[in-house]
PDB file of C-alpha atoms in Angstrom:
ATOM      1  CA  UNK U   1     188.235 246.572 211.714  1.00 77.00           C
ATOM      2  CA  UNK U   2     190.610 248.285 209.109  1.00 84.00           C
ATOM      3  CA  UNK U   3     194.046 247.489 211.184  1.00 86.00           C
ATOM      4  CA  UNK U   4     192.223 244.264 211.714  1.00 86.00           C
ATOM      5  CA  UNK U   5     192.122 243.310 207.450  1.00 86.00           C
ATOM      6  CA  UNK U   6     195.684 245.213 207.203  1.00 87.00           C
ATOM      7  CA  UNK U   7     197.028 242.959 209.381  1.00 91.00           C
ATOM      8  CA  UNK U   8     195.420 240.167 207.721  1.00 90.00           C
ATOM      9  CA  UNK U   9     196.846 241.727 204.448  1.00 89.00           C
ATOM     10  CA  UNK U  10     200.415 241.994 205.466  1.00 92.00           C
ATOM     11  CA  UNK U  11     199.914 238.593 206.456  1.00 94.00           C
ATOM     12  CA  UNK U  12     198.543 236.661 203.562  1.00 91.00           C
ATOM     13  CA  UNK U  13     201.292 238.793 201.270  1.00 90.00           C
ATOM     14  CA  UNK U  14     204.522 237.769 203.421  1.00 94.00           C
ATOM     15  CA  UNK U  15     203.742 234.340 204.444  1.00 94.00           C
ATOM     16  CA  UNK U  16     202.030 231.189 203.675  1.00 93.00           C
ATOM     17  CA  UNK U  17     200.484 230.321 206.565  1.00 90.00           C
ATOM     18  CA  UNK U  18     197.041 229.552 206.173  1.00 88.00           C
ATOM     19  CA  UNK U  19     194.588 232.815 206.640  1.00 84.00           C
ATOM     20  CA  UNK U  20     190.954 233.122 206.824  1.00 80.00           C
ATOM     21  CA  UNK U  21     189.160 234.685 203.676  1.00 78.00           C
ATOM     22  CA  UNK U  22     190.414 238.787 203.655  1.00 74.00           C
ATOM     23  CA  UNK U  23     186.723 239.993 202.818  1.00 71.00           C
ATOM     24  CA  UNK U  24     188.035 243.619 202.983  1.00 73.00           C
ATOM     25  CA  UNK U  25     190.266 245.005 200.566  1.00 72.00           C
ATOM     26  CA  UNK U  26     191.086 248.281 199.004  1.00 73.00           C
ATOM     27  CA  UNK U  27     193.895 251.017 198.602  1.00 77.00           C
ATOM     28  CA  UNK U  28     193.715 252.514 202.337  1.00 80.00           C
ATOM     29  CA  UNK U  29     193.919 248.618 203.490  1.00 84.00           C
ATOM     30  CA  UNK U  30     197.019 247.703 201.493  1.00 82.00           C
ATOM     31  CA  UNK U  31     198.641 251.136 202.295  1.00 82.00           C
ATOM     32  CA  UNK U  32     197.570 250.887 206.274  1.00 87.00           C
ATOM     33  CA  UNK U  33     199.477 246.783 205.731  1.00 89.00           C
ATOM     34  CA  UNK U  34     203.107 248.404 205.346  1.00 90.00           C
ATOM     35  CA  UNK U  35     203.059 248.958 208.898  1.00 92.00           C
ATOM     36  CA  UNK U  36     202.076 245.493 210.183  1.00 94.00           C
ATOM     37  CA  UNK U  37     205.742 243.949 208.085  1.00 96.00           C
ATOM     38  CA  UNK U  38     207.660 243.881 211.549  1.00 96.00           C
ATOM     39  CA  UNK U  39     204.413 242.541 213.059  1.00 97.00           C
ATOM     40  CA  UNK U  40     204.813 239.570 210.495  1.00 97.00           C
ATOM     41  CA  UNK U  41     208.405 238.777 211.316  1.00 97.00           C
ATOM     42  CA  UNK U  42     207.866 238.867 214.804  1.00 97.00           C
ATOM     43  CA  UNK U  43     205.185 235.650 214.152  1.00 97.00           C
ATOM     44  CA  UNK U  44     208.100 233.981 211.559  1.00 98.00           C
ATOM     45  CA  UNK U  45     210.396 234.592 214.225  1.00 97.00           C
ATOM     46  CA  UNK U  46     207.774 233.114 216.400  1.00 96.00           C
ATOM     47  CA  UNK U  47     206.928 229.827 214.754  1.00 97.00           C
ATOM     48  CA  UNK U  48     210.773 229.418 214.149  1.00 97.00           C
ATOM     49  CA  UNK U  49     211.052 229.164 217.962  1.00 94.00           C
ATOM     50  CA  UNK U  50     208.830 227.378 218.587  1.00 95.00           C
ATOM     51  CA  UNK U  51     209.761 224.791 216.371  1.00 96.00           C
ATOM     52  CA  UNK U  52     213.474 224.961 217.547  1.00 93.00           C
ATOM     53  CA  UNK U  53     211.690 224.451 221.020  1.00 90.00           C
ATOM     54  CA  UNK U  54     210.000 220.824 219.996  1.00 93.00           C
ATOM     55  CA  UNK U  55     212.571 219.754 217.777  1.00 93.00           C
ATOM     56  CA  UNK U  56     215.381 220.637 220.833  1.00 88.00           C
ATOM     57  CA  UNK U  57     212.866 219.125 223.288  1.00 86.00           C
ATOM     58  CA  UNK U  58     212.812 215.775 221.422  1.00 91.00           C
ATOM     59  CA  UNK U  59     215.794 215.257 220.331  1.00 89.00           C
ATOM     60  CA  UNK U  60     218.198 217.313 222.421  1.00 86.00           C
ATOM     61  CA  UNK U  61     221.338 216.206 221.016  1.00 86.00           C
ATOM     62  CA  UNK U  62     219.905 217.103 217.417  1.00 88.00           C
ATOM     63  CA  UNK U  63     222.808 218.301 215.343  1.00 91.00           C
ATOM     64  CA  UNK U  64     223.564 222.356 214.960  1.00 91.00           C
ATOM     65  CA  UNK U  65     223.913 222.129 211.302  1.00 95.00           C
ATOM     66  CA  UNK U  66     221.433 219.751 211.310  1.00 95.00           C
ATOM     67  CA  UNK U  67     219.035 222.299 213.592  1.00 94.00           C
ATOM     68  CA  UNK U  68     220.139 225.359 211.243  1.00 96.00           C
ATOM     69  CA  UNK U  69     218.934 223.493 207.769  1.00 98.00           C
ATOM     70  CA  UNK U  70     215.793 222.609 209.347  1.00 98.00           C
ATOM     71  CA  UNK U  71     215.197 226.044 210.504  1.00 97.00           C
ATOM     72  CA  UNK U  72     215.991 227.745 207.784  1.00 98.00           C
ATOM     73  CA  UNK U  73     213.988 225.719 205.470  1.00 98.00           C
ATOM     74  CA  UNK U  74     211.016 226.301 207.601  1.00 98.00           C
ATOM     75  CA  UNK U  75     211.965 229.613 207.196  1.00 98.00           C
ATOM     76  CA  UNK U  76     211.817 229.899 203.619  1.00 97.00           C
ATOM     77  CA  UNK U  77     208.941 228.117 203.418  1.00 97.00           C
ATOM     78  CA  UNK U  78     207.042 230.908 206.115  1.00 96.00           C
ATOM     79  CA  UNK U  79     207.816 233.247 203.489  1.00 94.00           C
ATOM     80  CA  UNK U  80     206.988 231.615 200.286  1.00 92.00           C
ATOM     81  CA  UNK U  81     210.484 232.119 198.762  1.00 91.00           C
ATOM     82  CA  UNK U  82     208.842 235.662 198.070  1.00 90.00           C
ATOM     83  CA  UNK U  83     212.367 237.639 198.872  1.00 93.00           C
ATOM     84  CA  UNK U  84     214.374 235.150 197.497  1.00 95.00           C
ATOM     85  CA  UNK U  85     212.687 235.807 194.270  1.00 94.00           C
ATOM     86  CA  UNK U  86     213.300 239.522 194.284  1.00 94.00           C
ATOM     87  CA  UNK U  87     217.075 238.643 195.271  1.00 96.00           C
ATOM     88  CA  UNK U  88     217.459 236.303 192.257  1.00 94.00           C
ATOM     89  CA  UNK U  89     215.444 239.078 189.882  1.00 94.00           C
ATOM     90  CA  UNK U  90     217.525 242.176 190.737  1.00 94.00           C
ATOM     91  CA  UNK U  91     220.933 239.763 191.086  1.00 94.00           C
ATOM     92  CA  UNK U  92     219.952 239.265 187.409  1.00 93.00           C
ATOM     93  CA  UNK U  93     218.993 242.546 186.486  1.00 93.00           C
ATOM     94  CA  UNK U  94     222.164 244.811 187.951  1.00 94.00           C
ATOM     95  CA  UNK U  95     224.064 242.261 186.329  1.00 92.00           C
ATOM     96  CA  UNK U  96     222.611 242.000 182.884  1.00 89.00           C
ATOM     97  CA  UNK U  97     221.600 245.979 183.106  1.00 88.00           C
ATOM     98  CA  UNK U  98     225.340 246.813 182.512  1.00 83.00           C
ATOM     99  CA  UNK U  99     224.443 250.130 184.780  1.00 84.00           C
ATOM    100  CA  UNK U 100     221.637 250.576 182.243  1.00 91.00           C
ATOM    101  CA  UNK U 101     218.430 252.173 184.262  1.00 92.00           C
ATOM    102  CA  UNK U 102     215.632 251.025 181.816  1.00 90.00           C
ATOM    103  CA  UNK U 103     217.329 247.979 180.983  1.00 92.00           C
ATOM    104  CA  UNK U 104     217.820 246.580 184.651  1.00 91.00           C
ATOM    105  CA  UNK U 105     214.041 247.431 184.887  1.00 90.00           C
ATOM    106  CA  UNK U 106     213.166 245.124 181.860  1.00 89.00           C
ATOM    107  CA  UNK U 107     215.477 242.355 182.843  1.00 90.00           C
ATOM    108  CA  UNK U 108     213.964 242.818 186.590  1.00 89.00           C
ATOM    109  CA  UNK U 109     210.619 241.828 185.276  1.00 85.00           C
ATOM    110  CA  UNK U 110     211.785 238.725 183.457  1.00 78.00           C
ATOM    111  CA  UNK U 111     210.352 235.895 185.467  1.00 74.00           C
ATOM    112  CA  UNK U 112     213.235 233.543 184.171  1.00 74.00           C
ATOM    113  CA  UNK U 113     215.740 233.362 186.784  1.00 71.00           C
ATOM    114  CA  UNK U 114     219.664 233.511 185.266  1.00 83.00           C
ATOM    115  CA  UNK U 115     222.792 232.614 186.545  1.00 89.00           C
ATOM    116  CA  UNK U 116     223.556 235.527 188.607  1.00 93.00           C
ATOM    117  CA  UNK U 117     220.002 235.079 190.027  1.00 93.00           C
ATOM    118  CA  UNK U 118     220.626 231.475 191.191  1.00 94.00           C
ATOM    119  CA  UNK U 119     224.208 232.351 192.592  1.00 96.00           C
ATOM    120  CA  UNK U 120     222.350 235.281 194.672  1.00 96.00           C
ATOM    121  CA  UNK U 121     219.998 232.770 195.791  1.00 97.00           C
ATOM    122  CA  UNK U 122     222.888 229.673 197.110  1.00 97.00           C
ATOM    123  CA  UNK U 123     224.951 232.222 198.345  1.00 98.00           C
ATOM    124  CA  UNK U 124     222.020 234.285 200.892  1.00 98.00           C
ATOM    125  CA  UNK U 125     221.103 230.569 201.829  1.00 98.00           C
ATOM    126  CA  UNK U 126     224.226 229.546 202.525  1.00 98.00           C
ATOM    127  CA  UNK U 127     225.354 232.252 204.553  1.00 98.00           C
ATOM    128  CA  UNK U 128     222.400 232.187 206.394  1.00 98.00           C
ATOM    129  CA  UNK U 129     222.823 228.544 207.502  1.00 98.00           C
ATOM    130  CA  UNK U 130     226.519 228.696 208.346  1.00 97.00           C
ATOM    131  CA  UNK U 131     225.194 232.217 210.697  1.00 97.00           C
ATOM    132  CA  UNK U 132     222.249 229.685 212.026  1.00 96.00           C
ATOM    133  CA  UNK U 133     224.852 226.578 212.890  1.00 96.00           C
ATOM    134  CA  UNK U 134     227.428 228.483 214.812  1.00 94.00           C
ATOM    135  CA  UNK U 135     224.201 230.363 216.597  1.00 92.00           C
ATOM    136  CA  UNK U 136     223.024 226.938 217.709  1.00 90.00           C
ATOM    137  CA  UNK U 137     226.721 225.317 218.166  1.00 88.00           C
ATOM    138  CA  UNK U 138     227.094 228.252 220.631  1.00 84.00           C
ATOM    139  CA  UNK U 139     223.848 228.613 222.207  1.00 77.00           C
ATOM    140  CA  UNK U 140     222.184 224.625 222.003  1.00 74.00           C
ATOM    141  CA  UNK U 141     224.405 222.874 224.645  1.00 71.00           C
ATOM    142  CA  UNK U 142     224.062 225.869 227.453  1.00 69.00           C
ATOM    143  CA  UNK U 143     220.358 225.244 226.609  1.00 67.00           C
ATOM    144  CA  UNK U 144     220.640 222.070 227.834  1.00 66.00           C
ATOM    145  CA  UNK U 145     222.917 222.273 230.111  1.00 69.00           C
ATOM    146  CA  UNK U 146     220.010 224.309 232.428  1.00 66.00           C
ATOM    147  CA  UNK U 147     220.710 227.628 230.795  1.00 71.00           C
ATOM    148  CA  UNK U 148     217.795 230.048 229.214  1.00 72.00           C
ATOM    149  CA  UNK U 149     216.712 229.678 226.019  1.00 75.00           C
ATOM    150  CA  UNK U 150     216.235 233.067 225.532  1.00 82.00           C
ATOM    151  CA  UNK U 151     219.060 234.052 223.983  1.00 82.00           C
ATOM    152  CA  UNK U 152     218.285 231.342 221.096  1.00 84.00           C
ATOM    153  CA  UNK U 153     214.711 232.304 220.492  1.00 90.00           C
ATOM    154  CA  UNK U 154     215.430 235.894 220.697  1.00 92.00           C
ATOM    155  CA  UNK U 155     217.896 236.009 218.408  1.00 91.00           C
ATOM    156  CA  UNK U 156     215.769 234.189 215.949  1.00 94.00           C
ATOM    157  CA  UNK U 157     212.704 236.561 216.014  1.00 96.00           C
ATOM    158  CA  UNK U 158     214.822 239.806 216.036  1.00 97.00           C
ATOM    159  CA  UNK U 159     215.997 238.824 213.128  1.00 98.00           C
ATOM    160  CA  UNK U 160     212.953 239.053 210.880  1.00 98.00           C
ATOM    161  CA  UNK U 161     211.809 241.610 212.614  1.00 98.00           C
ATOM    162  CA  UNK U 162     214.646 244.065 211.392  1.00 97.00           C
ATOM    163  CA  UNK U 163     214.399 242.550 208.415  1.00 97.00           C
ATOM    164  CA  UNK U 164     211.095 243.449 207.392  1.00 97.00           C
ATOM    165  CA  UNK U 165     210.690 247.130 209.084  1.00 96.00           C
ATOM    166  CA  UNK U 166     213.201 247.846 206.794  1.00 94.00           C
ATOM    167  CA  UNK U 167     210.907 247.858 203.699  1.00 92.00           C
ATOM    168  CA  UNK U 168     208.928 250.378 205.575  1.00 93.00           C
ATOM    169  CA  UNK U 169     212.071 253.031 206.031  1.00 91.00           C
ATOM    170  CA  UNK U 170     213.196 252.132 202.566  1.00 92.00           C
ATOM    171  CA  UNK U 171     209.416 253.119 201.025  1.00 91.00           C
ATOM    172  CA  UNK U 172     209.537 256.272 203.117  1.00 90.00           C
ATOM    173  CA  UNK U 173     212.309 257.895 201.691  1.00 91.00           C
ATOM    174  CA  UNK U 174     213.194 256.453 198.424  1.00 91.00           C
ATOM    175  CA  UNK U 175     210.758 256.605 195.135  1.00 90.00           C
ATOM    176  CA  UNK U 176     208.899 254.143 193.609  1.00 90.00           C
ATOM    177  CA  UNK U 177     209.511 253.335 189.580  1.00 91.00           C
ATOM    178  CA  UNK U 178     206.902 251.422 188.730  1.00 82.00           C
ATOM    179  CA  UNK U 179     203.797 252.820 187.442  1.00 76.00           C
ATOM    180  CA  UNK U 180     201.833 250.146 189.593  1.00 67.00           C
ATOM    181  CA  UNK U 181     202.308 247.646 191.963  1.00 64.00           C
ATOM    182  CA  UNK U 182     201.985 246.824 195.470  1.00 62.00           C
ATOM    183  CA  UNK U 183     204.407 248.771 196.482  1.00 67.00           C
ATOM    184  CA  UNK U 184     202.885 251.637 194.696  1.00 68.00           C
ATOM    185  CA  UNK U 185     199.943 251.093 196.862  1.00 71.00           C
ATOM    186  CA  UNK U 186     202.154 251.098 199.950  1.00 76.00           C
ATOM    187  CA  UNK U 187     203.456 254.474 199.582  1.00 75.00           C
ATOM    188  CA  UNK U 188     200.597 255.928 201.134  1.00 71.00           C
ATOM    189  CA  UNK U 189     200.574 254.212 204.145  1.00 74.00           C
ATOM    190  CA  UNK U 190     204.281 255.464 204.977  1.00 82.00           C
ATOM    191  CA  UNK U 191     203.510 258.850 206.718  1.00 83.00           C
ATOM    192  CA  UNK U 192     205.916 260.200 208.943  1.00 85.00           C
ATOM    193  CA  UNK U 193     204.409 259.333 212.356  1.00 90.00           C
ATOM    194  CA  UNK U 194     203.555 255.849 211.253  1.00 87.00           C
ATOM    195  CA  UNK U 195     206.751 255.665 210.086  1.00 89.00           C
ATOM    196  CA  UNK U 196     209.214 256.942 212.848  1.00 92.00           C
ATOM    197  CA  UNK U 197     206.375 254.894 215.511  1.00 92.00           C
ATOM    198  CA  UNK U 198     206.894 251.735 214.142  1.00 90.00           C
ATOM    199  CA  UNK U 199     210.852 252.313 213.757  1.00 91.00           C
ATOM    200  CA  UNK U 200     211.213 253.641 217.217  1.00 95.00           C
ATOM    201  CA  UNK U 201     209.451 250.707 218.534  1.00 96.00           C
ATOM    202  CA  UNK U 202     211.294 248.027 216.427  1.00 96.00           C
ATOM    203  CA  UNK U 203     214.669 249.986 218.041  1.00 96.00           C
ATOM    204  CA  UNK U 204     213.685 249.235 221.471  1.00 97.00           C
ATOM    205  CA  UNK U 205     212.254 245.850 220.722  1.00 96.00           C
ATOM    206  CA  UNK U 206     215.784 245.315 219.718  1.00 96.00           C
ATOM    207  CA  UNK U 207     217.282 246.176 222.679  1.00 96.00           C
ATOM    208  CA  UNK U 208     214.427 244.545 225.128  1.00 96.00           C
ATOM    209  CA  UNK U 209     215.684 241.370 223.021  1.00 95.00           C
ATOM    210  CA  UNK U 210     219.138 241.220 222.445  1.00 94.00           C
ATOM    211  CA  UNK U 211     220.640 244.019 225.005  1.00 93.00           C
ATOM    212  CA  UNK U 212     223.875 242.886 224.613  1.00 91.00           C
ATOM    213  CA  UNK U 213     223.873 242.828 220.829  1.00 92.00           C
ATOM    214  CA  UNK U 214     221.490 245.584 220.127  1.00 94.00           C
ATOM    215  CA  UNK U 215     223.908 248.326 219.527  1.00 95.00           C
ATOM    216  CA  UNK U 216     225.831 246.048 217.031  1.00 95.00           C
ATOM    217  CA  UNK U 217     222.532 244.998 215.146  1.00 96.00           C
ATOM    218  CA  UNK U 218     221.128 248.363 214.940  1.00 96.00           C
ATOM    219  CA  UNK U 219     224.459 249.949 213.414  1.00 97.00           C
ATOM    220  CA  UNK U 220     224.677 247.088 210.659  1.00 97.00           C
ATOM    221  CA  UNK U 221     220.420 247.324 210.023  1.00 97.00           C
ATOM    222  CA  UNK U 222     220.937 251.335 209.604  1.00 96.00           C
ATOM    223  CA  UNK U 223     224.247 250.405 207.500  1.00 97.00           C
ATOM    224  CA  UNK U 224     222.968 247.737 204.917  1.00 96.00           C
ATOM    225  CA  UNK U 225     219.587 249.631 204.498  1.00 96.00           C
ATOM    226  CA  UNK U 226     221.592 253.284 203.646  1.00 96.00           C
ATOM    227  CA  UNK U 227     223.782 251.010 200.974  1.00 97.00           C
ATOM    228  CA  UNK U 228     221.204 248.922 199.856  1.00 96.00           C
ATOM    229  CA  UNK U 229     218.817 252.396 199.348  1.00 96.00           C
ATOM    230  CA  UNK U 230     222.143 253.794 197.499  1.00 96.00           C
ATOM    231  CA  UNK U 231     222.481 251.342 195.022  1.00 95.00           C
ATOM    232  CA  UNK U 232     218.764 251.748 194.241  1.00 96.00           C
ATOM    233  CA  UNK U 233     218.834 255.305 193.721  1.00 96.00           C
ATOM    234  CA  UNK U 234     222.389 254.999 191.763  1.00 95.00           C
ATOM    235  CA  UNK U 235     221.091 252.369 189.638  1.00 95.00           C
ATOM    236  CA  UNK U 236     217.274 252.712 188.938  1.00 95.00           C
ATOM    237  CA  UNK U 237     216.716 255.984 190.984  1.00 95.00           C
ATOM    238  CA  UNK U 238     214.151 254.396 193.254  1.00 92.00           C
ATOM    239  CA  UNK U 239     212.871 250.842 194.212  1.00 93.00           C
ATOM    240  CA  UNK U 240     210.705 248.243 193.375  1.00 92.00           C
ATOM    241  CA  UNK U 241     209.009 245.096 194.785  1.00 90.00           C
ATOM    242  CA  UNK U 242     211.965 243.227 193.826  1.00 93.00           C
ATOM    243  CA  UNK U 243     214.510 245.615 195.534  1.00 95.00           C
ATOM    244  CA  UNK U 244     212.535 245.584 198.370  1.00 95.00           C
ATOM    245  CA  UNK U 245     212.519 241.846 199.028  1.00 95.00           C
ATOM    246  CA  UNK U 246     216.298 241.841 197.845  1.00 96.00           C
ATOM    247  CA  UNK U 247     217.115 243.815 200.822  1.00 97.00           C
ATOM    248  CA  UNK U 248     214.881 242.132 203.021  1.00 97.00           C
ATOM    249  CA  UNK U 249     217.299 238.728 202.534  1.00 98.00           C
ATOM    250  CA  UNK U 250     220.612 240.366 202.373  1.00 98.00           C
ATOM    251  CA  UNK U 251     219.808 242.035 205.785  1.00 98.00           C
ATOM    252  CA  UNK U 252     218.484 238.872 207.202  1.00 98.00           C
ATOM    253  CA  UNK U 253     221.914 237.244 205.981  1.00 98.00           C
ATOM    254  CA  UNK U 254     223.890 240.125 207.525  1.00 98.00           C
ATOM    255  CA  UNK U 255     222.025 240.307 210.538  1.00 98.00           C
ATOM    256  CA  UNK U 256     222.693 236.532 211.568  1.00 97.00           C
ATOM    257  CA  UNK U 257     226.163 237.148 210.686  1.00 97.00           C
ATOM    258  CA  UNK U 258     226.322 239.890 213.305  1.00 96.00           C
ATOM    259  CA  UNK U 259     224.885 237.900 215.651  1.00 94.00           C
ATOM    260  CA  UNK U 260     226.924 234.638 215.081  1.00 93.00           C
ATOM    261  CA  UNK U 261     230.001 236.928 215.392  1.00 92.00           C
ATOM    262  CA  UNK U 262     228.802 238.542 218.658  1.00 87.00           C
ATOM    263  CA  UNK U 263     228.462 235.389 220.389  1.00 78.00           C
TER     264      UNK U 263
END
């Protein structure tokens, strides 16, 4: 019953979706979550198809930029805005730190968002949507035309799949500076097998998915996590919650980038 509450865990933390009560919860539970994150993307990814499928089914002509703001807001609303927040706080904070370790930790925990923070924010969303319209301007009409849909829908749940197993390579090999938090709680649950299982596996999901792309995504995933993990250790000589979700979004722009380009 322990994976069974972790799961439920991971769930409740990176989503919205309504969850039964979590009647278990403790230390070993949180820590035994971290490993359920590419779990919870495959289910985003999941819901995002399936809504693509209905939306597509009644109204096929739907417009692709149309298609891609409608997506992506269901998106953000999946994940409760929760990585956009940590975006706009460390946008702020390596801004307004002025390469300052202790003060891009105070400014971090502001809960004011500032300028920097909101221009994070438009420009993540933006390139996410312009990624998601040229996905669907490229893939939509084949759809209908009598062609799979697979290479729609699994493009869409690759994408926060990647996106969230990241967090878990991130945890394992970079510190964590804050004297609590969940991600304090999280370190524990990062042990080596756990950790090089559940990356393994997200690899060859990857390639079970998106064959023809998987060599491209996994290059730029590997890439934008080493640079994000960088400027963490550069800057504030670990991570934090906020980091963590910052890199979550940047990949998840990145990533549909990739994939718009490799069409």
């Amino acid at each position: 019953m322990i994976l069974w509450w972790a799961f439920l865990t991971s769930l409740a933390f990176l989503t919205r979706l309504p969850l039964p009560r979590i009647q278990r919860y403790d230390e070993s539970i949180a820590a035994l979550s971290v490993i359920f994150y590419p779990l919870v993307g495959a289910i985003i990814g999941g819901l995002l198809c399936l809504f693509v499928g209905v939306l597509i089914g009644f109204y096929p002509h739907a417009n692709s930029g149309l298609v891609a703001a409608l997506v992506l807001t269901l998106w953000t609303y999946l994940s409760g805005g929760l990585h956009l927040d940590g975006l706009a706080d460390s946008a702020d904070a390596w801004v307004g730190g002025l390469g300052q370790r202790d003060k891009t930790l105070a400014i971090m925990k502001d809960p004011q968002s500032g300028p920097m923070g909101v221009i994070a924010i438009v420009l993540v969303l933006l390139i996410k949507w312009a990624a998601l319209e040229a996905l669907f301007q490229a893939l939509l009409q084949p759809m209908l035309n009598g062609t799979s849909w697979w290479p729609v829908f699994a493009s869409i749940i690759i994408v926060p799949i990647l996106a969230r197993a990241v967090v878990i390579g991130v945890l394992a090999t970079t510190p964590y500076v804050r004297e609590a938090g969940l991600g304090k709680n999280l370190l524990a649950g990062v042990t080596p097998i756990r950790v090089w299982v559940t990356l393994i596996i997200v690899a060859l999901l990857t390639v079970l998915l998106v064959p023809k792309s998987a060599i491209l995504l996994l290059l730029v995933w590997l890439t934008v996590a080493a640079m994000a993990r960088a400027a963490m250790l550069k800057r504030i000589q670990g991570c934090t919650g906020d980091t963590l979700g910052a890199t979550i979004e940047i990949q998840e722009a990145i990533l549909l980038v990739a994939l718009a380009l490799a069409i």
